């Protein structure tokens, strides 16, 4: 029996709420051919770049980061991307790609500081590199560089092409004040104003610029600080700091040391919750693709990919059934395939990321033993992650698939 799922406009706009489904974040391990991953970047939900800090080269994944292969590029230090097409590679000199990394062209020398501890783009041609005590800037895509003295080097972030921040070390301010400082530019890096934060003796270990006035800084002594007025005042939002941070929109992550897990925010850094990583290693380089896909790396080259899974839908007395979703990601149609050992009465439902019941594909439909396939129309789905729940007399299973429009 082949049943096609057709979602009506009413079903999308007014989904039915169900209390029987909850979504649990799961961080999945994936081994890579490198000992260390840096500069990871999602070009799309399935395509991801990563590089090795030992300069070996770039790696490419086409399955969201689970499996990787080497890509031949010039000697590699770090890579950054502005979008799915434009990016820069810093190795023996500065290289540029306009086709998502398929080819790279040499455009100019490295920054005077040889590339600092943080490299960011404020737009497709403006590159900034923080290196103590300066910020190096290129306004022409790496062809030429200039240096601004900010007094310290640190971690950079830009809200737009004009407004950016550089969080630095805890220094001694004239008059005997000690504490963390950061620099702010409102003119695209033409000048920087050094601001005393009064945040104690923490050195910054990461910065996330949410918008022109909202900034989150993590300190190396275990604190998370947030400002919503461009740095005039700060609030300590948590005593659980970390090693690296990323925030895009309302969602963000902080990677941490050893087995302390990963912190997640869904309110632009106001509050943070802990998600276990199940790894006793230091985690770095958190990256995101939309609100549903995230990844991070450790210094053993292990990538962790975050996904949401349905919880509480597999009763203990039922066996799990292996289900394959293809193609995944999908655009207009995805097919769920499985094999039934014996004849069963089957139900299959689909949920959105919030646990809302979107539609019922089949409900108590008898199926014979053997191979079965259920095509699901995804043409009317918005881009994102969706979840399915399969149940029968003897089997129960759940999984997810991605829709890209």
Short mmCIF file of C-alpha atoms in Angstrom, two decimals:
data_model
loop_
_atom_site.label_atom_id
_atom_site.label_comp_id
_atom_site.label_asym_id
_atom_site.label_seq_id
_atom_site.Cartn_x
_atom_site.Cartn_y
_atom_site.Cartn_z
CA UNK A 1 0.00 0.00 0.00
CA UNK A 2 1.49 3.34 -1.05
CA UNK A 3 -0.02 6.37 0.61
CA UNK A 4 1.03 9.92 -0.26
CA UNK A 5 0.94 12.59 2.44
CA UNK A 6 -0.76 15.78 1.26
CA UNK A 7 -0.67 18.69 3.69
CA UNK A 8 -3.35 21.31 3.27
CA UNK A 9 -2.75 25.00 3.88
CA UNK A 10 -4.99 24.82 6.94
CA UNK A 11 -2.90 21.99 8.39
CA UNK A 12 0.25 24.10 8.07
CA UNK A 13 -1.21 27.29 9.45
CA UNK A 14 -3.10 25.68 12.33
CA UNK A 15 -1.17 22.55 13.37
CA UNK A 16 -2.71 20.40 16.07
CA UNK A 17 -0.81 20.42 19.33
CA UNK A 18 0.11 17.07 20.83
CA UNK A 19 1.42 16.51 24.34
CA UNK A 20 2.65 12.97 23.64
CA UNK A 21 5.79 14.00 21.79
CA UNK A 22 8.90 15.71 23.10
CA UNK A 23 12.11 16.55 21.25
CA UNK A 24 15.47 15.73 22.81
CA UNK A 25 18.78 17.17 21.54
CA UNK A 26 21.39 14.53 20.70
CA UNK A 27 25.05 15.22 19.85
CA UNK A 28 26.37 12.55 17.48
CA UNK A 29 30.05 11.74 16.97
CA UNK A 30 31.72 11.69 13.58
CA UNK A 31 35.41 10.89 13.05
CA UNK A 32 37.40 12.95 10.58
CA UNK A 33 40.79 12.37 8.91
CA UNK A 34 42.38 15.30 10.78
CA UNK A 35 43.72 15.62 14.31
CA UNK A 36 42.14 19.04 14.71
CA UNK A 37 39.26 20.86 13.07
CA UNK A 38 39.21 24.65 12.77
CA UNK A 39 37.29 27.15 10.68
CA UNK A 40 34.28 24.88 10.14
CA UNK A 41 31.51 26.45 8.06
CA UNK A 42 28.13 25.20 6.82
CA UNK A 43 27.43 26.20 3.23
CA UNK A 44 24.08 24.45 3.47
CA UNK A 45 22.34 21.90 5.66
CA UNK A 46 24.35 19.10 4.06
CA UNK A 47 27.58 20.73 2.80
CA UNK A 48 30.24 21.67 5.35
CA UNK A 49 33.88 22.78 5.14
CA UNK A 50 36.48 22.13 7.81
CA UNK A 51 40.22 22.60 8.05
CA UNK A 52 43.09 21.18 10.06
CA UNK A 53 45.10 23.49 12.30
CA UNK A 54 48.34 21.75 11.29
CA UNK A 55 48.02 23.20 7.78
CA UNK A 56 47.29 19.89 6.07
CA UNK A 57 44.38 21.24 4.06
CA UNK A 58 40.63 21.57 3.81
CA UNK A 59 38.07 18.83 4.29
CA UNK A 60 34.62 18.65 2.75
CA UNK A 61 31.51 16.92 4.06
CA UNK A 62 28.33 16.47 2.05
CA UNK A 63 26.30 14.80 4.80
CA UNK A 64 26.16 17.57 7.45
CA UNK A 65 29.57 16.70 8.88
CA UNK A 66 29.31 12.97 9.54
CA UNK A 67 31.78 11.89 6.85
CA UNK A 68 34.68 13.88 5.40
CA UNK A 69 37.25 13.73 2.60
CA UNK A 70 40.31 15.83 1.83
CA UNK A 71 40.13 18.55 -0.81
CA UNK A 72 43.37 19.64 -2.45
CA UNK A 73 44.03 23.31 -1.67
CA UNK A 74 47.10 25.50 -1.07
CA UNK A 75 48.83 25.28 2.30
CA UNK A 76 46.12 26.06 4.81
CA UNK A 77 45.97 28.12 7.99
CA UNK A 78 42.34 29.15 8.23
CA UNK A 79 39.29 29.72 6.06
CA UNK A 80 36.25 31.95 6.48
CA UNK A 81 33.12 32.24 4.35
CA UNK A 82 30.72 35.13 3.85
CA UNK A 83 28.02 32.98 2.27
CA UNK A 84 27.68 29.76 0.31
CA UNK A 85 29.71 31.21 -2.58
CA UNK A 86 32.28 33.71 -1.30
CA UNK A 87 35.08 32.74 1.05
CA UNK A 88 38.74 33.29 1.87
CA UNK A 89 41.57 30.88 2.57
CA UNK A 90 44.68 31.99 4.44
CA UNK A 91 47.77 29.90 3.78
CA UNK A 92 50.99 30.89 2.04
CA UNK A 93 49.00 33.99 1.05
CA UNK A 94 45.33 35.02 0.85
CA UNK A 95 43.12 33.03 -1.53
CA UNK A 96 39.55 33.73 -2.66
CA UNK A 97 36.71 31.52 -3.87
CA UNK A 98 33.50 32.59 -5.59
CA UNK A 99 32.08 29.09 -6.11
CA UNK A 100 31.83 27.64 -2.62
CA UNK A 101 35.40 26.36 -2.50
CA UNK A 102 35.47 24.45 -5.79
CA UNK A 103 38.41 26.61 -6.91
CA UNK A 104 40.68 29.13 -5.15
CA UNK A 105 42.58 32.11 -6.61
CA UNK A 106 45.52 33.90 -5.02
CA UNK A 107 44.62 37.54 -4.34
CA UNK A 108 47.35 38.96 -2.10
CA UNK A 109 49.61 38.61 0.95
CA UNK A 110 48.67 37.60 4.46
CA UNK A 111 47.80 40.26 7.01
CA UNK A 112 50.82 41.98 8.63
CA UNK A 113 50.16 40.05 11.84
CA UNK A 114 50.41 36.74 9.89
CA UNK A 115 46.81 36.06 10.86
CA UNK A 116 45.79 36.54 14.44
CA UNK A 117 43.73 34.42 16.77
CA UNK A 118 40.43 35.52 15.18
CA UNK A 119 39.52 36.26 11.56
CA UNK A 120 36.09 37.58 10.52
CA UNK A 121 34.32 39.19 7.58
CA UNK A 122 32.08 42.23 7.93
CA UNK A 123 30.94 41.80 4.33
CA UNK A 124 32.18 40.01 1.22
CA UNK A 125 35.35 42.13 0.79
CA UNK A 126 36.17 43.49 4.27
CA UNK A 127 38.41 41.10 6.27
CA UNK A 128 39.57 41.67 9.86
CA UNK A 129 42.28 39.82 11.78
CA UNK A 130 42.93 40.39 15.47
CA UNK A 131 46.55 40.05 16.55
CA UNK A 132 47.96 41.51 19.77
CA UNK A 133 48.00 44.52 19.99
CA UNK A 134 46.42 45.34 16.63
CA UNK A 135 43.50 44.72 14.31
CA UNK A 136 44.56 44.19 10.69
CA UNK A 137 42.02 45.10 8.01
CA UNK A 138 41.60 44.56 4.28
CA UNK A 139 38.96 46.49 2.36
CA UNK A 140 39.62 44.85 -1.00
CA UNK A 141 39.28 41.14 -0.37
CA UNK A 142 42.81 40.52 0.88
CA UNK A 143 44.75 42.36 -1.84
CA UNK A 144 46.10 44.97 0.60
CA UNK A 145 46.09 45.39 4.39
CA UNK A 146 46.24 48.19 6.96
CA UNK A 147 46.71 48.06 10.74
CA UNK A 148 44.77 49.77 13.52
CA UNK A 149 46.32 49.83 17.00
CA UNK A 150 43.70 48.94 19.62
CA UNK A 151 46.09 48.17 22.49
CA UNK A 152 45.19 44.49 22.72
CA UNK A 153 44.19 41.66 20.46
CA UNK A 154 41.30 39.34 21.05
CA UNK A 155 38.11 38.01 19.56
CA UNK A 156 36.26 39.82 16.78
CA UNK A 157 32.63 40.03 15.77
CA UNK A 158 30.61 42.27 13.44
CA UNK A 159 26.91 43.07 13.49
CA UNK A 160 27.01 44.62 10.02
CA UNK A 161 29.51 46.28 7.69
CA UNK A 162 29.98 49.22 10.08
CA UNK A 163 29.60 48.05 13.69
CA UNK A 164 32.05 45.58 15.19
CA UNK A 165 33.64 44.60 18.51
CA UNK A 166 37.00 43.21 19.63
CA UNK A 167 37.09 41.68 23.12
CA UNK A 168 40.54 41.49 24.63
CA UNK A 169 42.59 40.81 27.72
CA UNK A 170 42.17 42.08 31.25
CA UNK A 171 44.58 45.02 31.34
CA UNK A 172 45.54 47.83 33.71
CA UNK A 173 43.64 50.99 32.87
CA UNK A 174 45.10 54.43 33.75
CA UNK A 175 44.10 55.28 37.30
CA UNK A 176 44.69 51.76 38.58
CA UNK A 177 41.53 50.10 37.24
CA UNK A 178 41.95 46.46 36.25
CA UNK A 179 39.57 44.36 34.22
CA UNK A 180 38.44 43.32 30.78
CA UNK A 181 38.45 45.79 27.92
CA UNK A 182 36.97 45.71 24.48
CA UNK A 183 37.19 47.89 21.38
CA UNK A 184 34.26 49.07 19.29
CA UNK A 185 34.07 50.45 15.76
CA UNK A 186 31.05 52.16 14.22
CA UNK A 187 32.68 53.11 10.93
CA UNK A 188 33.71 49.80 9.42
CA UNK A 189 37.06 49.60 11.20
CA UNK A 190 38.39 53.03 10.22
CA UNK A 191 38.78 53.74 13.95
CA UNK A 192 38.32 51.84 17.21
CA UNK A 193 37.30 53.12 20.65
CA UNK A 194 38.68 51.20 23.63
CA UNK A 195 36.06 50.77 26.38
CA UNK A 196 36.60 49.70 29.98
CA UNK A 197 33.99 47.09 30.91
CA UNK A 198 34.74 46.60 34.60
CA UNK A 199 34.08 42.89 34.21
CA UNK A 200 36.79 41.74 36.59
CA UNK A 201 40.02 40.01 35.67
CA UNK A 202 38.69 37.59 33.05
CA UNK A 203 40.41 37.47 29.69
CA UNK A 204 37.93 37.11 26.86
CA UNK A 205 37.86 33.65 25.31
CA UNK A 206 35.13 34.36 22.80
CA UNK A 207 32.65 36.95 21.56
CA UNK A 208 29.28 36.81 19.80
CA UNK A 209 27.81 39.98 18.27
CA UNK A 210 24.05 39.53 18.01
CA UNK A 211 23.18 42.99 16.67
CA UNK A 212 24.76 46.48 16.80
CA UNK A 213 24.01 46.86 20.52
CA UNK A 214 23.81 43.27 21.81
CA UNK A 215 27.10 41.47 22.54
CA UNK A 216 27.91 38.35 24.57
CA UNK A 217 31.45 37.74 25.88
CA UNK A 218 32.72 34.59 27.56
CA UNK A 219 35.65 34.86 29.97
CA UNK A 220 38.44 32.40 30.57
CA UNK A 221 37.60 32.19 34.28
CA UNK A 222 34.11 30.84 33.71
CA UNK A 223 31.74 33.75 33.20
CA UNK A 224 29.28 34.88 30.53
CA UNK A 225 28.65 38.61 30.17
CA UNK A 226 25.99 40.32 28.04
CA UNK A 227 25.33 43.91 27.01
CA UNK A 228 22.25 45.22 25.21
CA UNK A 229 23.35 48.86 24.99
CA UNK A 230 26.56 48.61 23.01
CA UNK A 231 28.83 48.07 26.00
CA UNK A 232 27.70 50.89 28.32
CA UNK A 233 26.47 48.37 30.88
CA UNK A 234 26.94 44.63 31.34
CA UNK A 235 25.06 41.81 33.02
CA UNK A 236 26.62 38.59 34.20
CA UNK A 237 24.14 36.05 32.85
CA UNK A 238 25.95 32.88 33.94
CA UNK A 239 28.93 31.65 35.91
CA UNK A 240 29.36 28.78 33.44
CA UNK A 241 31.72 30.09 30.77
CA UNK A 242 33.43 28.20 28.00
CA UNK A 243 36.01 28.11 25.23
CA UNK A 244 34.18 29.37 22.15
CA UNK A 245 30.80 30.90 21.27
CA UNK A 246 28.46 31.46 18.34
CA UNK A 247 25.05 33.18 18.26
CA UNK A 248 22.93 33.66 15.15
CA UNK A 249 19.55 35.24 15.63
CA UNK A 250 18.14 34.08 18.95
CA UNK A 251 19.98 30.74 19.04
CA UNK A 252 23.56 30.12 20.07
CA UNK A 253 26.07 27.69 21.59
CA UNK A 254 29.08 27.77 23.89
CA UNK A 255 31.58 24.93 23.81
CA UNK A 256 33.33 24.01 27.05
CA UNK A 257 36.16 22.07 28.66
CA UNK A 258 36.35 18.35 29.35
CA UNK A 259 33.00 16.71 30.18
CA UNK A 260 31.12 19.91 31.04
CA UNK A 261 28.86 19.67 28.01
CA UNK A 262 27.63 22.35 25.63
CA UNK A 263 25.57 25.42 26.55
CA UNK A 264 22.66 26.55 24.38
CA UNK A 265 20.64 29.76 24.31
CA UNK A 266 17.37 30.45 22.52
CA UNK A 267 16.96 34.07 23.69
CA UNK A 268 20.08 35.87 22.32
CA UNK A 269 22.22 34.89 25.29
CA UNK A 270 20.00 35.98 28.19
CA UNK A 271 19.76 32.44 29.55
CA UNK A 272 21.71 29.24 28.87
CA UNK A 273 20.87 25.55 29.30
CA UNK A 274 23.26 22.61 29.42
CA UNK A 275 23.27 19.86 26.80
CA UNK A 276 25.52 16.83 27.53
CA UNK A 277 28.17 16.04 24.94
CA UNK A 278 29.25 12.67 26.41
CA UNK A 279 32.87 13.46 25.55
CA UNK A 280 35.72 14.02 28.03
CA UNK A 281 37.58 16.44 25.78
CA UNK A 282 37.79 20.18 25.21
CA UNK A 283 35.28 21.32 22.58
CA UNK A 284 35.86 24.20 20.17
CA UNK A 285 34.55 25.85 17.00
CA UNK A 286 30.76 25.84 17.38
CA UNK A 287 29.01 26.51 14.06
CA UNK A 288 25.38 26.67 13.00
CA UNK A 289 23.15 26.24 9.97
CA UNK A 290 19.79 27.81 10.71
CA UNK A 291 18.10 27.08 14.03
CA UNK A 292 18.15 23.29 13.88
CA UNK A 293 21.66 22.23 12.85
CA UNK A 294 24.82 22.83 14.86
CA UNK A 295 28.25 21.24 15.17
CA UNK A 296 31.47 21.61 17.12
CA UNK A 297 34.95 20.09 17.13
CA UNK A 298 37.53 18.92 19.63
CA UNK A 299 41.30 18.69 19.43
CA UNK A 300 41.12 15.02 18.46
CA UNK A 301 39.34 15.84 15.23
CA UNK A 302 35.94 14.56 16.34
CA UNK A 303 32.98 16.53 15.04
CA UNK A 304 29.78 16.56 17.10
CA UNK A 305 26.58 17.18 15.13
CA UNK A 306 23.45 18.24 16.98
CA UNK A 307 20.08 16.89 15.97
CA UNK A 308 16.67 16.64 17.60
CA UNK A 309 15.05 13.29 18.15
CA UNK A 310 11.60 12.29 19.25
CA UNK A 311 11.50 11.06 22.83
CA UNK A 312 9.05 8.81 24.61
CA UNK A 313 7.60 7.20 21.48
CA UNK A 314 9.23 3.76 21.66
CA UNK A 315 7.54 1.64 24.32
CA UNK A 316 9.96 -0.82 25.87
CA UNK A 317 7.96 -3.87 24.82
CA UNK A 318 8.19 -2.94 21.12
CA UNK A 319 11.16 -3.55 18.86
CA UNK A 320 12.69 -0.77 16.79
CA UNK A 321 12.23 -0.90 13.02
CA UNK A 322 14.92 0.35 10.64
CA UNK A 323 13.52 3.07 8.34
CA UNK A 324 15.36 4.77 5.47
CA UNK A 325 14.41 8.29 4.34
CA UNK A 326 15.46 9.20 0.79
CA UNK A 327 16.39 11.70 -0.49
CA UNK A 328 17.37 13.50 2.67
CA UNK A 329 17.40 16.51 2.46
CA UNK A 330 14.42 16.67 0.14
CA UNK A 331 12.55 19.37 -1.76
CA UNK A 332 9.28 18.03 -3.11
CA UNK A 333 9.14 14.35 -2.13
CA UNK A 334 10.73 12.04 0.40
CA UNK A 335 10.16 8.29 0.64
CA UNK A 336 10.27 6.29 3.86
CA UNK A 337 11.21 2.66 3.22
CA UNK A 338 11.25 -0.31 5.58
CA UNK A 339 10.69 -4.05 5.70
CA UNK A 340 8.04 -5.75 7.83
CA UNK A 341 8.94 -9.28 9.04
CA UNK A 342 5.24 -10.10 9.44
CA UNK A 343 1.96 -8.50 8.44
CA UNK A 344 1.22 -5.45 10.58
CA UNK A 345 -1.28 -2.65 11.05
CA UNK A 346 0.80 0.50 10.61
CA UNK A 347 0.53 4.18 11.53
CA UNK A 348 2.85 7.01 10.52
CA UNK A 349 2.67 10.63 11.69
CA UNK A 350 4.79 13.71 10.96
CA UNK A 351 5.68 16.54 13.37
CA UNK A 352 7.39 19.89 13.06
CA UNK A 353 10.36 21.00 15.17
CA UNK A 354 8.09 22.26 17.95
CA UNK A 355 6.41 18.89 18.36
CA UNK A 356 3.21 20.00 16.61
CA UNK A 357 1.33 17.29 14.75
CA UNK A 358 1.47 18.31 11.10
CA UNK A 359 -0.46 15.44 9.54
CA UNK A 360 -1.10 11.72 9.68
CA UNK A 361 0.31 9.89 6.67
CA UNK A 362 -1.34 6.56 7.38
CA UNK A 363 -3.46 5.55 10.37
CA UNK A 364 -4.00 1.89 11.29
CA UNK A 365 -3.44 0.68 7.74
CA UNK A 366 -2.82 -3.09 7.29
CA UNK A 367 0.40 -3.93 5.43
CA UNK A 368 1.74 -7.28 4.30
CA UNK A 369 5.13 -8.69 5.29
CA UNK A 370 8.01 -7.53 3.10
CA UNK A 371 9.37 -4.28 1.71
CA UNK A 372 7.19 -1.20 2.06
CA UNK A 373 7.55 2.42 0.90
CA UNK A 374 5.59 5.50 1.85
CA UNK A 375 6.12 8.62 -0.31
CA UNK A 376 5.57 11.91 1.51
CA UNK A 377 5.00 15.12 -0.41
CA UNK A 378 7.18 17.90 1.02
CA UNK A 379 6.45 20.49 -1.67
CA UNK A 380 4.33 22.57 0.74
CA UNK A 381 6.71 22.21 3.68
CA UNK A 382 8.74 25.19 4.80
CA UNK A 383 12.51 24.64 4.96
CA UNK A 384 13.55 22.97 8.21
CA UNK A 385 13.68 19.71 10.14
CA UNK A 386 10.66 17.40 10.46
CA UNK A 387 10.14 14.23 12.46
CA UNK A 388 8.20 11.05 11.80
CA UNK A 389 6.83 8.45 14.20
CA UNK A 390 6.14 4.90 13.06
CA UNK A 391 4.11 2.43 15.12
CA UNK A 392 2.52 -1.00 14.70
CA UNK A 393 1.60 -3.95 16.90
CA UNK A 394 5.21 -5.12 17.23
CA UNK A 395 7.38 -2.19 16.15
CA UNK A 396 7.97 1.44 16.94
CA UNK A 397 10.47 3.83 15.40
CA UNK A 398 11.12 7.53 14.93
CA UNK A 399 13.49 9.68 12.93
CA UNK A 400 13.91 12.98 11.15
CA UNK A 401 14.39 14.44 7.71
CA UNK A 402 15.32 17.87 6.36
CA UNK A 403 13.39 19.92 3.81
CA UNK A 404 15.20 22.58 1.77
CA UNK A 405 13.15 24.89 -0.42
#
